[in-house]
Tab-separated table of N, CA and C in Angstrom:
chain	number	residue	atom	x	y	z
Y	1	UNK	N	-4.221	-64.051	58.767
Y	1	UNK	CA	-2.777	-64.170	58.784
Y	1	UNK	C	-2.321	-64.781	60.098
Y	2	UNK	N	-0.956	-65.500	59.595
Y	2	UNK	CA	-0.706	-66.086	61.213
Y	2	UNK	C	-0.510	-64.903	62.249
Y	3	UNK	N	-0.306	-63.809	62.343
Y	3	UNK	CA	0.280	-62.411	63.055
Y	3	UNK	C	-1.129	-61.805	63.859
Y	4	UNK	N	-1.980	-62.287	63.289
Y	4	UNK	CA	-3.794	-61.785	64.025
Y	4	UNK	C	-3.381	-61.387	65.116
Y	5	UNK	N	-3.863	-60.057	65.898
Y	5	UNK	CA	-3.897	-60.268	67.436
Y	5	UNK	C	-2.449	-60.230	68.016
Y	6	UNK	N	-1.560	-60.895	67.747
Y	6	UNK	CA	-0.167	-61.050	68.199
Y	6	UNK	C	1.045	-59.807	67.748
Y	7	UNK	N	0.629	-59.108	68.348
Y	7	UNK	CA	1.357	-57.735	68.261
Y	7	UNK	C	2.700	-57.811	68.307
Y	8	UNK	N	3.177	-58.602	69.484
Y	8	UNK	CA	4.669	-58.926	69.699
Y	8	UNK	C	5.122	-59.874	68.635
Y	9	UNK	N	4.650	-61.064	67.674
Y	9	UNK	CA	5.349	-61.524	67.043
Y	9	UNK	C	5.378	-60.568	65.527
Y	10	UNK	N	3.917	-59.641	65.382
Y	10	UNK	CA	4.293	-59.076	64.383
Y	10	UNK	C	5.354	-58.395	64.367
Y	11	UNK	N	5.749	-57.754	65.811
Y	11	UNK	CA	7.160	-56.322	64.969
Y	11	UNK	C	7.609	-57.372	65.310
Y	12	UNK	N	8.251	-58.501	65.693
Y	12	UNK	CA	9.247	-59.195	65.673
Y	12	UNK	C	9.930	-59.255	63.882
Y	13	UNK	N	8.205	-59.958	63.220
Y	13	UNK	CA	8.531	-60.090	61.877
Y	13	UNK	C	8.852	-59.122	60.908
Y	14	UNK	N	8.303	-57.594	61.498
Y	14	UNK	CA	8.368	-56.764	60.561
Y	14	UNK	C	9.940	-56.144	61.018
Y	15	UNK	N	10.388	-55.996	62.168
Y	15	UNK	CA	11.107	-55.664	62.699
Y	15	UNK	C	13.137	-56.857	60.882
Y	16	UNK	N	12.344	-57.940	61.076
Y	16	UNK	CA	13.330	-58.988	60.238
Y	16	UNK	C	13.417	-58.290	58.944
Y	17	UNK	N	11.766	-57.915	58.426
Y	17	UNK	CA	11.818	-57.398	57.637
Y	17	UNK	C	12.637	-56.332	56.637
Y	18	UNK	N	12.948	-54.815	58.302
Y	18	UNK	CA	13.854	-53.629	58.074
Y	18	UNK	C	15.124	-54.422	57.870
Y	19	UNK	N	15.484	-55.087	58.544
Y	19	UNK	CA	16.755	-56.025	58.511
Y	19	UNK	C	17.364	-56.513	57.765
Y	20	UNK	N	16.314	-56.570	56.093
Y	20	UNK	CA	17.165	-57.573	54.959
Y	20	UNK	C	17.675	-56.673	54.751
Y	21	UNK	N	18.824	-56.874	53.434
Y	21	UNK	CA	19.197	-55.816	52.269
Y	21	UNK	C	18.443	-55.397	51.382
Y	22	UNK	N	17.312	-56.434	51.193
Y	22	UNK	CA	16.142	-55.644	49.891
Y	22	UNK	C	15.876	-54.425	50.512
Y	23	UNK	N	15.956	-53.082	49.732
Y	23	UNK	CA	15.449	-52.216	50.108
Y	23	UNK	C	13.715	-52.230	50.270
Y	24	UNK	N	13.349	-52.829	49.104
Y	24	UNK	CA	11.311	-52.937	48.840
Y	24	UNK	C	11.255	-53.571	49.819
Y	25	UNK	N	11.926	-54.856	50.590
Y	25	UNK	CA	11.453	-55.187	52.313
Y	25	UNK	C	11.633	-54.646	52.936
Y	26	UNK	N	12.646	-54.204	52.899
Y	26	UNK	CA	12.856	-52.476	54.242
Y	26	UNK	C	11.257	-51.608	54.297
Y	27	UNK	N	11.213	-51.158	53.170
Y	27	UNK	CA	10.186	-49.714	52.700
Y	27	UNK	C	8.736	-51.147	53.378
Y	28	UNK	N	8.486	-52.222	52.905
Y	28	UNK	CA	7.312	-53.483	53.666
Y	28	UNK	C	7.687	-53.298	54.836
Y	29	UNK	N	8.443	-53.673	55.370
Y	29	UNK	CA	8.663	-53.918	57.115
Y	29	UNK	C	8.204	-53.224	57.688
Y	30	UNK	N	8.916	-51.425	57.416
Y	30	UNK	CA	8.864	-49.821	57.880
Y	30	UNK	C	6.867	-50.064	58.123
Y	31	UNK	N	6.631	-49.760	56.830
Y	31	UNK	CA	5.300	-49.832	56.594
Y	31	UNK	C	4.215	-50.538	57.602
Y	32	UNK	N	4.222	-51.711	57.215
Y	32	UNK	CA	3.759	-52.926	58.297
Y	32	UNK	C	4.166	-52.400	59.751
Y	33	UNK	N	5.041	-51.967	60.069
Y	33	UNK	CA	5.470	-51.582	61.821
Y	33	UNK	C	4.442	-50.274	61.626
Y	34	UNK	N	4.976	-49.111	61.370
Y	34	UNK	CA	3.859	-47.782	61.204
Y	34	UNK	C	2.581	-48.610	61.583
Y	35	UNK	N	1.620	-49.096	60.777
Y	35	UNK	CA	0.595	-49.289	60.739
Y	35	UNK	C	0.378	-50.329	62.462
Y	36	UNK	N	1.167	-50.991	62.605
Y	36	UNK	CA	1.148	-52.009	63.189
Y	36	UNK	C	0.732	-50.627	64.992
Y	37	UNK	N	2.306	-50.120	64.701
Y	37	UNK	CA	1.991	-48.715	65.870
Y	37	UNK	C	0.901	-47.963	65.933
Y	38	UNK	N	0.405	-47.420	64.667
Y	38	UNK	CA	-1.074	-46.526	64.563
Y	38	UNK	C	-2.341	-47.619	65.395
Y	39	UNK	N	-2.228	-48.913	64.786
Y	39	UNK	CA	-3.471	-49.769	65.381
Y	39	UNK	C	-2.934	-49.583	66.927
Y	40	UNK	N	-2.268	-49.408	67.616
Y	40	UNK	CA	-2.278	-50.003	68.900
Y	40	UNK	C	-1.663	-48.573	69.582
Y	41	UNK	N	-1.978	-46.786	68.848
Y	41	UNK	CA	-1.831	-45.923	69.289
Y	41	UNK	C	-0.388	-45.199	70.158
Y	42	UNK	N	-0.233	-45.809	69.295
Y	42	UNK	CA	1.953	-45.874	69.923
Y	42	UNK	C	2.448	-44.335	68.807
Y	43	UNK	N	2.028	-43.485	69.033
Y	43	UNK	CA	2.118	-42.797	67.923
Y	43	UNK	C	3.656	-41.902	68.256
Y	44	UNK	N	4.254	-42.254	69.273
Y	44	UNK	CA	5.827	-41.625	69.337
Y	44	UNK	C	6.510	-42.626	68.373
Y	45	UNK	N	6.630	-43.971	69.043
Y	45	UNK	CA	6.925	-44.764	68.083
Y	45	UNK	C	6.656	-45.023	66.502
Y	46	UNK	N	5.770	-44.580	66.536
Y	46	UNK	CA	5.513	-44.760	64.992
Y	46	UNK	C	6.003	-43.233	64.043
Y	47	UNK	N	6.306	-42.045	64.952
Y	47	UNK	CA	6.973	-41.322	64.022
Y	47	UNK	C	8.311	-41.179	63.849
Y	48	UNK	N	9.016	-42.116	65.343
Y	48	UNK	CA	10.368	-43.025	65.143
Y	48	UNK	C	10.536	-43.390	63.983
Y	49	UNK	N	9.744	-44.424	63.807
Y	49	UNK	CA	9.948	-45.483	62.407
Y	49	UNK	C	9.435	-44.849	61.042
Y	50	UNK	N	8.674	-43.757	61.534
Y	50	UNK	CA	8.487	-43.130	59.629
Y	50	UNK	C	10.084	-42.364	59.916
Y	51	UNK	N	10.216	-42.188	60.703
Y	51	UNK	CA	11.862	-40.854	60.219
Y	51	UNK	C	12.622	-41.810	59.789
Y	52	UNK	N	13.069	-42.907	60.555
Y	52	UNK	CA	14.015	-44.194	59.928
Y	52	UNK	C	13.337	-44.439	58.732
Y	53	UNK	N	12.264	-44.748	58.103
Y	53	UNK	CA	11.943	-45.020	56.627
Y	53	UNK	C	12.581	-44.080	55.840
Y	54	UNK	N	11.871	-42.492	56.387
Y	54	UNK	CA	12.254	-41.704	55.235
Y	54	UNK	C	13.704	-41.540	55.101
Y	55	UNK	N	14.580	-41.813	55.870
Y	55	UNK	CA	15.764	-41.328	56.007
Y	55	UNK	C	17.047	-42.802	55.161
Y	56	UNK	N	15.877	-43.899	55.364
Y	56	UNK	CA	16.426	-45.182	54.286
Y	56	UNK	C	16.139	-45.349	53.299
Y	57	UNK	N	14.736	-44.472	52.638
Y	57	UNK	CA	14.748	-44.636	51.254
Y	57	UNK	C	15.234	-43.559	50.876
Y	58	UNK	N	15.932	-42.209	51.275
Y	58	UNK	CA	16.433	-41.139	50.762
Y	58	UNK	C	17.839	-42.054	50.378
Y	59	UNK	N	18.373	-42.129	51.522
Y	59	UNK	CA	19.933	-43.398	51.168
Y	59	UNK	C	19.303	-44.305	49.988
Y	60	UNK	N	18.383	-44.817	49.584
Y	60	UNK	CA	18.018	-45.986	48.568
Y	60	UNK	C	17.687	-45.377	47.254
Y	61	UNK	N	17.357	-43.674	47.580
Y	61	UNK	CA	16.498	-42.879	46.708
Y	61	UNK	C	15.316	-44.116	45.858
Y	62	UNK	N	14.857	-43.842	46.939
Y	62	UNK	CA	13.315	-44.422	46.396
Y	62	UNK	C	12.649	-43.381	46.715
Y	63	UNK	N	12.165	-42.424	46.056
Y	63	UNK	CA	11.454	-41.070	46.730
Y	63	UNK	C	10.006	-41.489	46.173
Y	64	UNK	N	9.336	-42.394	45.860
Y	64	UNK	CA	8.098	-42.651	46.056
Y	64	UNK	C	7.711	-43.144	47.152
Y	65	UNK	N	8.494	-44.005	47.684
Y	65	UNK	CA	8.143	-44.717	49.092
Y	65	UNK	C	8.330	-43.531	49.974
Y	66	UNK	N	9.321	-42.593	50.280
Y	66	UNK	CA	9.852	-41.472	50.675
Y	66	UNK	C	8.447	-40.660	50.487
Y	67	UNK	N	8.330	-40.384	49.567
Y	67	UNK	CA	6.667	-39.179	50.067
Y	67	UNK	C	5.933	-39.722	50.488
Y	68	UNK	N	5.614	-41.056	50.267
Y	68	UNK	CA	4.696	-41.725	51.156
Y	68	UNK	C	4.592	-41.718	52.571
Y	69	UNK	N	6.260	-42.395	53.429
Y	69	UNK	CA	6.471	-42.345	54.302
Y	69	UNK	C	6.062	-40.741	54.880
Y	70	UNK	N	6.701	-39.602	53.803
Y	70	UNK	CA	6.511	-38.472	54.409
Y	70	UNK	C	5.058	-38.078	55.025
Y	71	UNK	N	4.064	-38.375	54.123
Y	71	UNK	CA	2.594	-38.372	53.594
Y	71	UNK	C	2.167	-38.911	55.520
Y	72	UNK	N	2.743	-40.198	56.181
Y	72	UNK	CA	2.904	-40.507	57.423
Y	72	UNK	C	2.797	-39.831	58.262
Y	73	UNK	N	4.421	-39.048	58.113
Y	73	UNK	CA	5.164	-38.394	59.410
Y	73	UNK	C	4.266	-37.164	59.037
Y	74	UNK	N	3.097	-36.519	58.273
Y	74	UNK	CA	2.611	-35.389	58.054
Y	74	UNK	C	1.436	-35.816	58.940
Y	75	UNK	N	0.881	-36.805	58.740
Y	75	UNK	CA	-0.374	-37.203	59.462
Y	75	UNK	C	-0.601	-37.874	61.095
Y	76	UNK	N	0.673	-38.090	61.503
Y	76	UNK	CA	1.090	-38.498	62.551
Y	76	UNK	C	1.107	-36.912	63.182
Y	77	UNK	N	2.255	-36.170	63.043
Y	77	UNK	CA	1.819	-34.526	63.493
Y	77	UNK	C	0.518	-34.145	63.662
Y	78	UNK	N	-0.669	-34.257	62.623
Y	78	UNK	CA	-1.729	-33.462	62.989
Y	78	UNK	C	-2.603	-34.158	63.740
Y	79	UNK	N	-1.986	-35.984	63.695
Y	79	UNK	CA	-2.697	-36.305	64.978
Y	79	UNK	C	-2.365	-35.937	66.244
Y	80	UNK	N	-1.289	-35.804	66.173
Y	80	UNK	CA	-0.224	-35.276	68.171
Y	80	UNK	C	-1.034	-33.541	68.254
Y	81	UNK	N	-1.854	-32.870	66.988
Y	81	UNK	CA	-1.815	-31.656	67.194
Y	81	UNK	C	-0.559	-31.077	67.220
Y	82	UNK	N	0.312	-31.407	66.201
Y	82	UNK	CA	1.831	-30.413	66.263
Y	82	UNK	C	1.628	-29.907	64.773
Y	83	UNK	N	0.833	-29.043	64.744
Y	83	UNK	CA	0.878	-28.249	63.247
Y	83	UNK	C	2.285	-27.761	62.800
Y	84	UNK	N	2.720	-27.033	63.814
Y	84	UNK	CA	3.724	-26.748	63.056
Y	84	UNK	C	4.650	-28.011	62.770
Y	85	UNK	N	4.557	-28.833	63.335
Y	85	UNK	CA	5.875	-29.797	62.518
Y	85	UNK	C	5.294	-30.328	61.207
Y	86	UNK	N	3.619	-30.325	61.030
Y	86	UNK	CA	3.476	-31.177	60.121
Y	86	UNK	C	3.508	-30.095	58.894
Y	87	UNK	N	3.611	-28.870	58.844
Y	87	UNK	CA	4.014	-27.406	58.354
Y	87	UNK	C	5.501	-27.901	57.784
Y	88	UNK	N	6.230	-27.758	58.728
Y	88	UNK	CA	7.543	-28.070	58.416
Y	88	UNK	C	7.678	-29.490	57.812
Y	89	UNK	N	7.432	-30.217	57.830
Y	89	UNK	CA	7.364	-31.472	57.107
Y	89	UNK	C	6.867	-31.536	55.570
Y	90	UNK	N	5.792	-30.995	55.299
Y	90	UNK	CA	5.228	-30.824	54.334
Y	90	UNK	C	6.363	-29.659	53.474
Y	91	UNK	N	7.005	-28.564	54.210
Y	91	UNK	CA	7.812	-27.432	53.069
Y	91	UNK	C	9.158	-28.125	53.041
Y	92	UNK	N	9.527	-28.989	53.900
Y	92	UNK	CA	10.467	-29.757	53.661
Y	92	UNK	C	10.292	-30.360	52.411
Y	93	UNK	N	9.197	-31.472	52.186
Y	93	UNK	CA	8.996	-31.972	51.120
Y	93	UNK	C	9.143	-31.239	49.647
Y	94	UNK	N	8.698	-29.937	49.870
Y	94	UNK	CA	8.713	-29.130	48.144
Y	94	UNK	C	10.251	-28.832	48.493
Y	95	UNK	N	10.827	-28.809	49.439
Y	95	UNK	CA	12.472	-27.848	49.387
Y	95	UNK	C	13.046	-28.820	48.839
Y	96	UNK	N	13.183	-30.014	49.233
Y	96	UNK	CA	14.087	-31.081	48.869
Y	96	UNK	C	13.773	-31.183	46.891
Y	97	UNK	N	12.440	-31.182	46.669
Y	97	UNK	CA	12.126	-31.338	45.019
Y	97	UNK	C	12.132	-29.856	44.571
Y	98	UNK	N	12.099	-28.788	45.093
Y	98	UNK	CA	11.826	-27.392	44.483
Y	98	UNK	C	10.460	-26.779	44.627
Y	99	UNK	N	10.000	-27.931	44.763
Y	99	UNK	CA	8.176	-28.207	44.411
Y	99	UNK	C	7.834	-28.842	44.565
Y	100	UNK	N	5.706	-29.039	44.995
Y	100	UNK	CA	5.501	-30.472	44.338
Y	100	UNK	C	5.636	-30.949	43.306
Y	101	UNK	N	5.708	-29.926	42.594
Y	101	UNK	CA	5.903	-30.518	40.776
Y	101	UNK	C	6.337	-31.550	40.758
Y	102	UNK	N	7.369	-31.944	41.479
Y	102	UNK	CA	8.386	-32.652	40.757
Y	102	UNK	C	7.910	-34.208	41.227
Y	103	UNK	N	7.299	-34.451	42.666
Y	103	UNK	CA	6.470	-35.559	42.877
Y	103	UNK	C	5.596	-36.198	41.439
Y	104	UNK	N	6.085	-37.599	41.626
Y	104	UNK	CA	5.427	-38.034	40.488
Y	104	UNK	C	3.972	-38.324	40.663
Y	105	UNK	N	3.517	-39.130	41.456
Y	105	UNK	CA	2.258	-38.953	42.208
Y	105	UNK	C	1.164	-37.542	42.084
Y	106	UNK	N	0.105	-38.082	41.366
Y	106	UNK	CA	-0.664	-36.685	41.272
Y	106	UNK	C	-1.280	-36.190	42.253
Y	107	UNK	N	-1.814	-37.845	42.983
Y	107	UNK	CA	-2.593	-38.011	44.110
Y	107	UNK	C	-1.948	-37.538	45.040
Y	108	UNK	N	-0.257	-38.294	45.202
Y	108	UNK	CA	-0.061	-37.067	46.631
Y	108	UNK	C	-0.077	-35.582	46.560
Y	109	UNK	N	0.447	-35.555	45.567
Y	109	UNK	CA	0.779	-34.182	45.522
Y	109	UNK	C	-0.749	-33.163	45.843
Y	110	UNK	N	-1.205	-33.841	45.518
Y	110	UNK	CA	-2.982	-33.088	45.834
Y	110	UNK	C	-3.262	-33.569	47.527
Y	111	UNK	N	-2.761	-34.529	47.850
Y	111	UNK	CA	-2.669	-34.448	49.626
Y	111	UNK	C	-1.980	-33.921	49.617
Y	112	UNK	N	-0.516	-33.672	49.557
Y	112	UNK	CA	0.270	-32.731	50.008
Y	112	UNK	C	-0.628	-31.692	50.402
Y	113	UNK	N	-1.048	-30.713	49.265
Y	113	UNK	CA	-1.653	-29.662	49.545
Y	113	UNK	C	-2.714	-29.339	50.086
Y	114	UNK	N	-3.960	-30.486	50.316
Y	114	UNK	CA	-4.466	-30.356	50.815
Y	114	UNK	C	-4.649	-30.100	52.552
Y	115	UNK	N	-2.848	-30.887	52.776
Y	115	UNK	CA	-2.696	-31.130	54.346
Y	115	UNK	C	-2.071	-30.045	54.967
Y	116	UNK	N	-1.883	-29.091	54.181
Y	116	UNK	CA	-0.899	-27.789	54.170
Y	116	UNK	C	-2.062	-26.726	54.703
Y	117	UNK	N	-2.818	-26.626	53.352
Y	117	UNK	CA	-4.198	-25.791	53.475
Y	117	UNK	C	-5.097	-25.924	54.436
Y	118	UNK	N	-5.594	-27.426	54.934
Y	118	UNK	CA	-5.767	-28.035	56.485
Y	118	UNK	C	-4.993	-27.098	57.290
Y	119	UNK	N	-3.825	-27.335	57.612
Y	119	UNK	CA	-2.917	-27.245	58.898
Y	119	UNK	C	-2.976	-25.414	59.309
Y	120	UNK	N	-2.929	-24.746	57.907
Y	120	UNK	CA	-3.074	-23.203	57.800
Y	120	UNK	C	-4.530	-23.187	58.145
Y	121	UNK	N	-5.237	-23.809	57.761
Y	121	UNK	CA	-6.551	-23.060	58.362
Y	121	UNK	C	-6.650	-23.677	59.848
Y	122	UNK	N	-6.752	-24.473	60.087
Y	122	UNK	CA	-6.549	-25.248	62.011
Y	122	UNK	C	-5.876	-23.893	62.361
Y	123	UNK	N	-4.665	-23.445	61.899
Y	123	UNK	CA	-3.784	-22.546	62.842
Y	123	UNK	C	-4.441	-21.104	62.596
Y	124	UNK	N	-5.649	-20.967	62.056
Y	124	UNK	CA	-6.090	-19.652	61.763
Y	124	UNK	C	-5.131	-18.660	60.892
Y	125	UNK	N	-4.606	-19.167	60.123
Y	125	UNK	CA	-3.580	-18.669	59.154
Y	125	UNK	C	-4.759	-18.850	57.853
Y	126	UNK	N	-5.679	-17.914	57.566
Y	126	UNK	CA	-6.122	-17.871	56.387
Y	126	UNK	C	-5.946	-17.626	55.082
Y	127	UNK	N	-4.999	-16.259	55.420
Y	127	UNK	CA	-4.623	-16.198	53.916
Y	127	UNK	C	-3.993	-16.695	53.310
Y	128	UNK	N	-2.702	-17.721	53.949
Y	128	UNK	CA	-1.900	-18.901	53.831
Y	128	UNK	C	-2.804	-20.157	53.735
Y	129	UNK	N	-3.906	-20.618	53.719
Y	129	UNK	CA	-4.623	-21.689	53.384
Y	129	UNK	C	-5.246	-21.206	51.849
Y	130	UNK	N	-5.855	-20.150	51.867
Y	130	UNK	CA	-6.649	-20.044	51.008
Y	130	UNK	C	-5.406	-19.646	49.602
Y	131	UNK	N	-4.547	-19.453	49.863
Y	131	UNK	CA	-2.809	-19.197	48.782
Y	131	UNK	C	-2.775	-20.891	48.230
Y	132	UNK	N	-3.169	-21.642	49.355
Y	132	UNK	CA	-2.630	-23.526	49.341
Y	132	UNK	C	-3.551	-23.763	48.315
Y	133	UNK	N	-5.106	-23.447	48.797
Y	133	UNK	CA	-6.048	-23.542	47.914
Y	133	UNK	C	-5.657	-23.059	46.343
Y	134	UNK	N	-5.339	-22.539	46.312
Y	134	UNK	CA	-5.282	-21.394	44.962
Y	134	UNK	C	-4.497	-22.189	44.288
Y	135	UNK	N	-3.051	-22.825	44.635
Y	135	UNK	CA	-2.162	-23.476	44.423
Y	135	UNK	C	-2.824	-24.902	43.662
Y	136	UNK	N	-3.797	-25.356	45.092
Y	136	UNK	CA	-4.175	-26.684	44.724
Y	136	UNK	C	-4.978	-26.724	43.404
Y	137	UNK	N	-5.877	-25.858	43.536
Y	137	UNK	CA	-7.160	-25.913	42.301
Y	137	UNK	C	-5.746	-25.216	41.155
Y	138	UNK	N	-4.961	-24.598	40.787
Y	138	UNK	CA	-3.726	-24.821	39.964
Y	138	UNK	C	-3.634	-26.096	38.967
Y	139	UNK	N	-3.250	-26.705	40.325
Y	139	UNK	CA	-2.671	-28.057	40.259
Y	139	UNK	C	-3.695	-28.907	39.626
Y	140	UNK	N	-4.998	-29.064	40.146
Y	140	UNK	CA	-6.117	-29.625	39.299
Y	140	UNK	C	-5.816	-29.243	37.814
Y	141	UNK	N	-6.177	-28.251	37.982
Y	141	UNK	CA	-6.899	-27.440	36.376
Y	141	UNK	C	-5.290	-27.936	35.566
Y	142	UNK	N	-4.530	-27.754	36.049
Y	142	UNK	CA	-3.392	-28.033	34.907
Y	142	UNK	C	-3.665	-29.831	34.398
Y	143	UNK	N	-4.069	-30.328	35.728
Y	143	UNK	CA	-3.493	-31.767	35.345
Y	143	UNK	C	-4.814	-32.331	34.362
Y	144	UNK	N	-6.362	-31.619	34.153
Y	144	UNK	CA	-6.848	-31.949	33.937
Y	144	UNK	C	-8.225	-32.536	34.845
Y	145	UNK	N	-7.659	-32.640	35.705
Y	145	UNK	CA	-9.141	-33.027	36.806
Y	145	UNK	C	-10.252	-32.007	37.340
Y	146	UNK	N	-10.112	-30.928	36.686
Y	146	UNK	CA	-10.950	-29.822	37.415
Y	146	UNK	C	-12.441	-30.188	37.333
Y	147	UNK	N	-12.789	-30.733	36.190
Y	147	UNK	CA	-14.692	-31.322	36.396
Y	147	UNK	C	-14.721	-32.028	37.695
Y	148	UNK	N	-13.955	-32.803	37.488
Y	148	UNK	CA	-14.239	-33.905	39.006
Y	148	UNK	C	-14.231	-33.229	39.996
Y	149	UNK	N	-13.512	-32.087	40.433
Y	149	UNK	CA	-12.566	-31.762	41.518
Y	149	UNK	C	-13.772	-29.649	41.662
Y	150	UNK	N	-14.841	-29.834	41.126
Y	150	UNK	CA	-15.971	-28.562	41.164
Y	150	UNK	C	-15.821	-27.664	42.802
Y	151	UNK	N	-15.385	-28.627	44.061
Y	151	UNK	CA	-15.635	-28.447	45.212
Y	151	UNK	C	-14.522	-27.112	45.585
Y	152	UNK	N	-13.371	-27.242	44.812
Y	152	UNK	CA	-12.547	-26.840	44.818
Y	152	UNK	C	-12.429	-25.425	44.322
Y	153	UNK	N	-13.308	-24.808	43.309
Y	153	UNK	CA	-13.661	-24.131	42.324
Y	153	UNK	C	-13.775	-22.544	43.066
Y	154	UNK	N	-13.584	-21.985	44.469
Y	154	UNK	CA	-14.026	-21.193	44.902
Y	154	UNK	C	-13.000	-20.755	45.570
């Protein structure tokens, strides 16, 4: 791509990007910058720009791009080591839907929980991981994936 290497002209471009009215270039731009910040370890900045995503596709209600972005600002936390925000981020996510249920995504919704059950066990909160667990293998067995998903089974 012409952008190789050239860090400064990429957010320039991605930066144009947030800038149109298409919302799907907004949710590209957002994206492309995140990633652009993770490669080059800017990780304040980059949970800047996931909060501005999530907070423009909630205004756009695009809530697929929105858990995604969230899916971000969850993994950005447990890189800074801030469990609890990525705690709070993640129960944010079921408060706003009720649940994961309501995520259309099967796949996130199975990160979701997996990053929950993570974050509870890191914080030595066991019986609250192993509840996530219980939840998650739930969530399998209902949707149908439980052969695949054996690891889970305990």
């Amino acid at each position: 791509s012409q952008l190789k290497g050239d860090f400064q002209k990429a957010e320039r471009a991605y930066t144009m990007l947030i800038n149109l009215e298409n919302v799907n270039a907004q949710a590209s731009g957002y994206l492309s910058m995140i990633n652009l910040y993770l490669l080059q370890g800017r990780f304040q900045e980059c949970i800047r720009e996931v909060e501005r995503a999530i907070e423009r596709c909630a205004q756009a209600e695009l809530e697929e791009h929105r858990f995604k972005f969230l899916l971000y600002l969850v993994y950005m936390h447990i890189r800074l080591n801030d469990l609890e925000s990525a705690l709070k981020t993640i129960d944010q996510t079921s408060e706003k839907t009720g649940s994961f249920d309501l995520v259309d995504c099967f796949a996130t919704r199975k990160i979701l929980y997996h990053l929950k059950g993570w974050d509870y066990l890191k914080m030595g909160k066991i019986k609250e991981a192993k509840d996530t667990v219980t939840q998650l293998k739930k969530l399998i067995d209902e949707t149908g994936y439980s052969k695949k998903c054996d690891c889970i089974a305990t």
